[in-house]
CSV table of C-alpha atoms in Angstrom, one decimal:
chain,number,residue,atom,x,y,z
P,1,UNK,CA,14.8,-3.9,32.3
P,2,UNK,CA,17.5,-3.6,29.6
P,3,UNK,CA,15.6,-0.7,28.0
P,4,UNK,CA,15.3,1.0,31.4
P,5,UNK,CA,19.1,0.7,31.9
P,6,UNK,CA,19.7,2.2,28.4
P,7,UNK,CA,17.4,5.1,29.1
P,8,UNK,CA,18.9,5.8,32.5
P,9,UNK,CA,22.4,5.8,30.9
P,10,UNK,CA,21.1,8.3,28.3
P,11,UNK,CA,19.8,10.6,30.9
P,12,UNK,CA,23.1,10.3,32.8
P,13,UNK,CA,25.4,11.2,29.9
P,14,UNK,CA,23.2,14.0,28.7
P,15,UNK,CA,23.2,15.6,32.2
P,16,UNK,CA,27.0,15.3,32.5
P,17,UNK,CA,27.6,16.8,29.1
P,18,UNK,CA,25.0,19.6,29.8
P,19,UNK,CA,27.1,20.9,32.7
P,20,UNK,CA,30.4,20.4,30.9
P,21,UNK,CA,29.9,23.6,28.7
P,22,UNK,CA,30.1,25.8,31.8
P,23,UNK,CA,33.2,23.9,33.0
P,24,UNK,CA,34.9,24.0,29.6
P,25,UNK,CA,34.3,27.8,29.3
P,26,UNK,CA,36.0,28.4,32.7
P,27,UNK,CA,39.0,26.1,32.0
P,28,UNK,CA,39.7,27.6,28.6
P,29,UNK,CA,40.6,30.8,30.4
P,30,UNK,CA,43.8,29.0,31.3
P,31,UNK,CA,44.5,26.4,28.7
P,32,UNK,CA,44.3,26.3,24.9
P,33,UNK,CA,41.7,24.0,23.3
P,34,UNK,CA,44.3,21.3,22.4
P,35,UNK,CA,45.8,21.5,25.9
P,36,UNK,CA,42.4,21.1,27.5
P,37,UNK,CA,41.6,18.1,25.3
P,38,UNK,CA,45.0,16.5,26.1
P,39,UNK,CA,44.6,17.0,29.8
P,40,UNK,CA,41.1,15.7,30.1
P,41,UNK,CA,41.8,12.5,28.1
P,42,UNK,CA,45.2,11.9,29.8
P,43,UNK,CA,43.4,12.0,33.2
P,44,UNK,CA,40.7,9.8,31.8
P,45,UNK,CA,43.1,7.3,30.3
P,46,UNK,CA,45.1,7.0,33.6
P,47,UNK,CA,41.8,6.5,35.5
P,48,UNK,CA,40.7,3.7,33.1
P,49,UNK,CA,44.1,2.1,33.3
P,50,UNK,CA,44.0,2.2,37.1
P,51,UNK,CA,40.6,0.6,37.2
P,52,UNK,CA,41.8,-2.1,34.9
P,53,UNK,CA,44.9,-2.8,37.0
P,54,UNK,CA,42.8,-2.9,40.2
P,55,UNK,CA,40.5,-5.5,38.6
P,56,UNK,CA,37.5,-3.1,38.8
P,57,UNK,CA,37.0,-3.5,35.0
P,58,UNK,CA,38.0,-6.2,32.7
P,59,UNK,CA,39.8,-5.3,29.5
P,60,UNK,CA,40.6,-8.0,26.9
P,61,UNK,CA,41.1,-7.2,23.2
P,62,UNK,CA,42.4,-10.6,22.2
P,63,UNK,CA,40.8,-12.2,19.1
P,64,UNK,CA,38.5,-9.3,18.6
P,65,UNK,CA,38.0,-7.0,15.6
P,66,UNK,CA,40.3,-4.2,16.5
P,67,UNK,CA,39.8,-2.5,13.2
P,68,UNK,CA,36.2,-1.7,14.1
P,69,UNK,CA,37.3,-0.4,17.5
P,70,UNK,CA,40.0,1.9,15.9
P,71,UNK,CA,37.4,3.2,13.4
P,72,UNK,CA,35.1,4.1,16.4
P,73,UNK,CA,37.9,5.8,18.2
P,74,UNK,CA,39.0,7.7,15.0
P,75,UNK,CA,35.6,9.4,14.8
P,76,UNK,CA,35.0,9.8,18.5
P,77,UNK,CA,36.9,11.4,20.2
P,78,UNK,CA,39.5,12.4,17.7
P,79,UNK,CA,37.7,13.7,14.6
P,80,UNK,CA,34.6,14.9,16.5
P,81,UNK,CA,36.5,17.1,18.9
P,82,UNK,CA,38.8,18.6,16.2
P,83,UNK,CA,35.9,19.5,13.9
P,84,UNK,CA,33.7,20.7,16.7
P,85,UNK,CA,36.4,23.0,18.2
P,86,UNK,CA,37.2,24.7,14.9
P,87,UNK,CA,33.5,24.7,13.9
P,88,UNK,CA,32.4,26.6,17.1
P,89,UNK,CA,35.3,29.0,16.6
P,90,UNK,CA,34.0,30.0,13.1
P,91,UNK,CA,30.2,29.9,13.6
P,92,UNK,CA,27.4,31.4,15.7
P,93,UNK,CA,26.3,29.3,18.6
P,94,UNK,CA,22.8,29.1,17.2
P,95,UNK,CA,24.2,27.5,14.0
P,96,UNK,CA,26.2,25.0,16.0
P,97,UNK,CA,23.1,24.0,18.0
P,98,UNK,CA,21.0,23.5,14.8
P,99,UNK,CA,23.7,21.4,13.0
P,100,UNK,CA,24.7,19.3,16.0
P,101,UNK,CA,21.0,18.9,16.9
P,102,UNK,CA,20.5,17.0,13.6
P,103,UNK,CA,22.7,14.1,15.0
P,104,UNK,CA,19.7,11.8,16.0
P,105,UNK,CA,18.2,12.1,12.6
P,106,UNK,CA,21.6,11.3,11.0
P,107,UNK,CA,22.0,8.3,13.3
P,108,UNK,CA,18.4,7.1,12.5
P,109,UNK,CA,19.1,7.3,8.7
P,110,UNK,CA,22.5,5.6,8.8
P,111,UNK,CA,21.3,3.1,11.5
P,112,UNK,CA,18.4,2.0,9.2
P,113,UNK,CA,20.8,1.6,6.2
P,114,UNK,CA,23.8,-0.1,8.0
P,115,UNK,CA,22.3,-1.8,11.1
P,116,UNK,CA,18.9,-2.4,9.6
P,117,UNK,CA,17.3,-0.7,12.7
P,118,UNK,CA,13.7,0.3,12.3
P,119,UNK,CA,11.6,2.7,14.4
P,120,UNK,CA,7.8,3.0,14.4
P,121,UNK,CA,6.0,6.0,13.0
P,122,UNK,CA,5.4,7.3,16.5
P,123,UNK,CA,9.1,6.9,17.4
P,124,UNK,CA,10.1,8.8,14.3
P,125,UNK,CA,7.7,11.6,15.3
P,126,UNK,CA,9.3,11.8,18.7
P,127,UNK,CA,12.7,12.1,17.0
P,128,UNK,CA,11.4,14.9,14.9
P,129,UNK,CA,9.9,16.7,17.9
P,130,UNK,CA,13.2,16.6,19.7
P,131,UNK,CA,15.2,18.0,16.8
P,132,UNK,CA,12.7,20.8,16.2
P,133,UNK,CA,13.0,21.6,19.9
P,134,UNK,CA,16.8,22.0,19.6
P,135,UNK,CA,16.3,24.2,16.6
P,136,UNK,CA,13.9,26.5,18.4
P,137,UNK,CA,16.2,26.8,21.4
P,138,UNK,CA,19.0,27.8,19.1
P,139,UNK,CA,17.0,30.2,17.0
P,140,UNK,CA,15.0,31.9,19.8
P,141,UNK,CA,17.5,31.8,22.5
P,142,UNK,CA,20.7,32.9,20.8
P,143,UNK,CA,20.0,35.5,18.2
P,144,UNK,CA,22.3,36.1,15.2
P,145,UNK,CA,25.1,38.2,16.6
P,146,UNK,CA,28.1,36.1,15.8
P,147,UNK,CA,29.4,35.9,12.3
P,148,UNK,CA,29.2,32.5,10.7
P,149,UNK,CA,31.8,31.6,8.1
P,150,UNK,CA,31.3,28.8,5.5
P,151,UNK,CA,34.2,26.9,6.9
P,152,UNK,CA,32.5,26.9,10.3
P,153,UNK,CA,29.4,25.2,8.8
P,154,UNK,CA,31.7,22.7,7.1
P,155,UNK,CA,33.5,21.8,10.3
P,156,UNK,CA,30.3,21.6,12.3
P,157,UNK,CA,28.7,19.3,9.7
P,158,UNK,CA,31.8,17.2,9.8
P,159,UNK,CA,31.7,16.9,13.6
P,160,UNK,CA,28.0,15.9,13.4
P,161,UNK,CA,28.8,13.2,10.8
P,162,UNK,CA,31.7,12.0,12.9
P,163,UNK,CA,29.3,11.5,15.8
P,164,UNK,CA,26.9,9.7,13.5
P,165,UNK,CA,29.6,7.2,12.4
P,166,UNK,CA,30.7,6.8,16.1
P,167,UNK,CA,27.2,5.9,17.2
P,168,UNK,CA,26.9,3.3,14.5
P,169,UNK,CA,30.4,1.9,15.0
P,170,UNK,CA,29.9,1.7,18.8
P,171,UNK,CA,26.5,0.0,18.4
P,172,UNK,CA,28.2,-2.6,16.1
P,173,UNK,CA,31.2,-3.0,18.4
P,174,UNK,CA,28.9,-3.7,21.3
P,175,UNK,CA,28.5,-7.2,19.8
P,176,UNK,CA,32.1,-8.0,20.7
P,177,UNK,CA,33.4,-5.3,23.1
P,178,UNK,CA,32.1,-4.4,26.5
P,179,UNK,CA,31.3,-0.8,27.3
P,180,UNK,CA,34.4,-0.6,29.5
P,181,UNK,CA,36.6,-1.9,26.6
P,182,UNK,CA,35.2,0.7,24.2
P,183,UNK,CA,35.6,3.5,26.7
P,184,UNK,CA,39.2,2.4,27.5
P,185,UNK,CA,40.1,2.5,23.9
P,186,UNK,CA,38.5,5.9,23.4
P,187,UNK,CA,40.3,7.5,26.3
P,188,UNK,CA,43.7,6.4,25.2
P,189,UNK,CA,43.1,7.4,21.6
P,190,UNK,CA,42.2,10.9,22.8
P,191,UNK,CA,45.2,11.1,25.2
P,192,UNK,CA,47.6,10.1,22.4
P,193,UNK,CA,46.0,12.1,19.6
P,194,UNK,CA,45.7,15.3,21.5
P,195,UNK,CA,48.7,14.8,23.9
P,196,UNK,CA,51.3,14.8,21.1
P,197,UNK,CA,50.4,18.2,19.6
P,198,UNK,CA,49.9,19.7,23.1
P,199,UNK,CA,53.3,18.5,24.1
P,200,UNK,CA,54.9,20.0,20.9
P,201,UNK,CA,53.1,23.3,21.6
P,202,UNK,CA,54.6,23.5,25.1
P,203,UNK,CA,58.1,22.4,23.9
P,204,UNK,CA,57.9,25.3,21.4
P,205,UNK,CA,57.2,27.7,24.4
P,206,UNK,CA,53.6,28.5,23.2
P,207,UNK,CA,51.7,26.4,25.7
P,208,UNK,CA,50.2,27.1,29.1
P,209,UNK,CA,50.4,23.7,30.8
P,210,UNK,CA,52.9,25.2,33.4
P,211,UNK,CA,50.0,27.3,34.8
P,212,UNK,CA,48.4,24.1,36.1
P,213,UNK,CA,51.3,23.6,38.5
P,214,UNK,CA,51.5,27.2,39.8
P,215,UNK,CA,49.9,26.5,43.2
P,216,UNK,CA,50.1,30.2,44.0
P,217,UNK,CA,48.0,31.2,41.0
P,218,UNK,CA,44.3,32.2,41.4
P,219,UNK,CA,43.3,29.7,38.7
P,220,UNK,CA,45.1,26.7,40.2
P,221,UNK,CA,42.1,25.2,42.0
P,222,UNK,CA,39.3,26.0,39.4
P,223,UNK,CA,41.5,24.8,36.6
P,224,UNK,CA,42.2,21.4,38.2
P,225,UNK,CA,38.5,21.1,39.2
P,226,UNK,CA,37.5,21.7,35.6
P,227,UNK,CA,40.0,19.2,34.2
P,228,UNK,CA,38.9,16.5,36.7
P,229,UNK,CA,35.3,17.1,35.9
P,230,UNK,CA,36.0,16.8,32.2
P,231,UNK,CA,38.4,13.9,32.6
P,232,UNK,CA,36.6,11.8,35.1
P,233,UNK,CA,32.9,12.6,34.6
P,234,UNK,CA,32.6,14.1,31.1
P,235,UNK,CA,35.1,11.6,29.5
P,236,UNK,CA,35.2,8.4,31.4
P,237,UNK,CA,31.7,8.2,33.0
P,238,UNK,CA,29.8,10.0,30.2
P,239,UNK,CA,31.3,8.0,27.3
P,240,UNK,CA,30.9,4.8,29.3
P,241,UNK,CA,27.2,5.6,29.7
P,242,UNK,CA,27.0,6.3,25.9
P,243,UNK,CA,28.6,3.0,25.1
P,244,UNK,CA,26.4,1.3,27.8
P,245,UNK,CA,23.2,2.8,26.3
P,246,UNK,CA,24.2,1.7,22.8
P,247,UNK,CA,24.4,-1.8,24.2
P,248,UNK,CA,20.7,-1.8,25.1
P,249,UNK,CA,19.1,0.8,22.8
P,250,UNK,CA,19.0,1.3,19.1
P,251,UNK,CA,21.6,3.8,17.9
P,252,UNK,CA,18.9,6.4,17.0
P,253,UNK,CA,17.2,6.0,20.4
P,254,UNK,CA,20.5,6.5,22.3
P,255,UNK,CA,21.6,9.4,20.1
P,256,UNK,CA,18.3,11.3,20.7
P,257,UNK,CA,19.5,11.9,24.3
P,258,UNK,CA,22.1,14.3,22.9
P,259,UNK,CA,19.3,16.8,22.4
P,260,UNK,CA,18.6,16.7,26.1
P,261,UNK,CA,22.1,18.3,26.6
P,262,UNK,CA,20.5,21.5,25.3
P,263,UNK,CA,17.9,21.4,28.0
P,264,UNK,CA,20.5,20.8,30.8
P,265,UNK,CA,22.7,23.5,29.4
P,266,UNK,CA,19.9,26.0,29.5
P,267,UNK,CA,18.9,25.0,33.0
P,268,UNK,CA,22.5,25.2,34.2
P,269,UNK,CA,22.8,28.7,32.8
P,270,UNK,CA,19.6,29.7,34.6
P,271,UNK,CA,20.3,28.1,38.0
P,272,UNK,CA,24.1,28.7,38.2
P,273,UNK,CA,24.8,31.8,36.1
P,274,UNK,CA,21.3,33.3,36.8
P,275,UNK,CA,20.7,33.8,33.1
P,276,UNK,CA,17.2,34.8,31.8
P,277,UNK,CA,14.7,32.0,31.0
P,278,UNK,CA,12.0,32.8,28.5
P,279,UNK,CA,8.7,31.0,27.8
P,280,UNK,CA,10.1,30.2,24.3
P,281,UNK,CA,13.0,28.3,25.9
P,282,UNK,CA,10.6,26.5,28.3
P,283,UNK,CA,8.3,25.3,25.5
P,284,UNK,CA,11.2,24.2,23.4
P,285,UNK,CA,12.7,22.3,26.3
P,286,UNK,CA,9.4,20.6,26.9
P,287,UNK,CA,9.2,19.7,23.3
P,288,UNK,CA,12.7,18.1,23.5
P,289,UNK,CA,11.8,16.1,26.6
P,290,UNK,CA,8.5,14.8,25.2
P,291,UNK,CA,10.3,14.0,21.9
P,292,UNK,CA,12.9,11.9,23.7
P,293,UNK,CA,10.2,10.0,25.6
P,294,UNK,CA,8.3,9.2,22.5
P,295,UNK,CA,11.4,8.2,20.5
P,296,UNK,CA,12.3,5.8,23.3
P,297,UNK,CA,8.8,4.3,23.7
P,298,UNK,CA,8.3,0.7,22.8
P,299,UNK,CA,6.8,0.2,19.3
P,300,UNK,CA,4.2,-2.5,18.6
P,301,UNK,CA,6.8,-4.7,16.9
P,302,UNK,CA,9.2,-4.5,19.9
P,303,UNK,CA,6.3,-5.4,22.3
P,304,UNK,CA,5.4,-8.4,20.1
P,305,UNK,CA,9.1,-9.5,20.0
P,306,UNK,CA,9.3,-9.4,23.8
P,307,UNK,CA,6.1,-11.5,24.2
P,308,UNK,CA,7.2,-14.1,21.6
């Protein structure tokens, strides 16, 4: 039952993140990247605080290892989003997809070294299948039109490594902190870390936050719809589901669901934006899904442990 809950959480967060790319693109037409990050995490932090005050979730950090929690928050959302934003701005989308698609492999390696997590040969093959699927989607579906700068590769690699450390830290923190407590800390760390530079940007007269309060503007409703989606669903709910899945699944098994984001993003583009869908993309998506299923299958050792 716990494995099923973890898998369901993985499917949930990958679906939310998959649609978030469309929403982010539309909202960035109004706000700068730092303003968008500040807005989504501020909304998310307020929501988490409201839930805590209402008693819907229980937050208690007393006599717990706050250093581990701060380390987790430093790498996600702070470091990850900074590196990803500047990496995508200086690299082709295909390159970004390949580098970020290596996340599950990185988590599996570090998880084995730090958390002593082990996967079966079959599960490792599923992990490899999923990663290869992401690489094929990126190479066959994007082309090489955009210019990729070395600094872009450095930033994207740093964002992938930040996500690796976050997955390991969150898995370790799950021993002492609930999914709600980890998510609460992440939302407030993002709100503060991105809110301060966004506020300074607007004080200097270089920001666009005022556009969010222009009710007569044509972008008023879609901008707020985008911020609420990113703040409520893509921040609070999605990160809660990540932390929840890391409570029940090995770090590498939870991380492999990030590759399903590629599948959801492609489907969203086809169904909503009516983009073309090639057989190459279809086979690659199928490879990713099968790889995720195999990577999350129960190995012989795990079955024996359950029976004992």
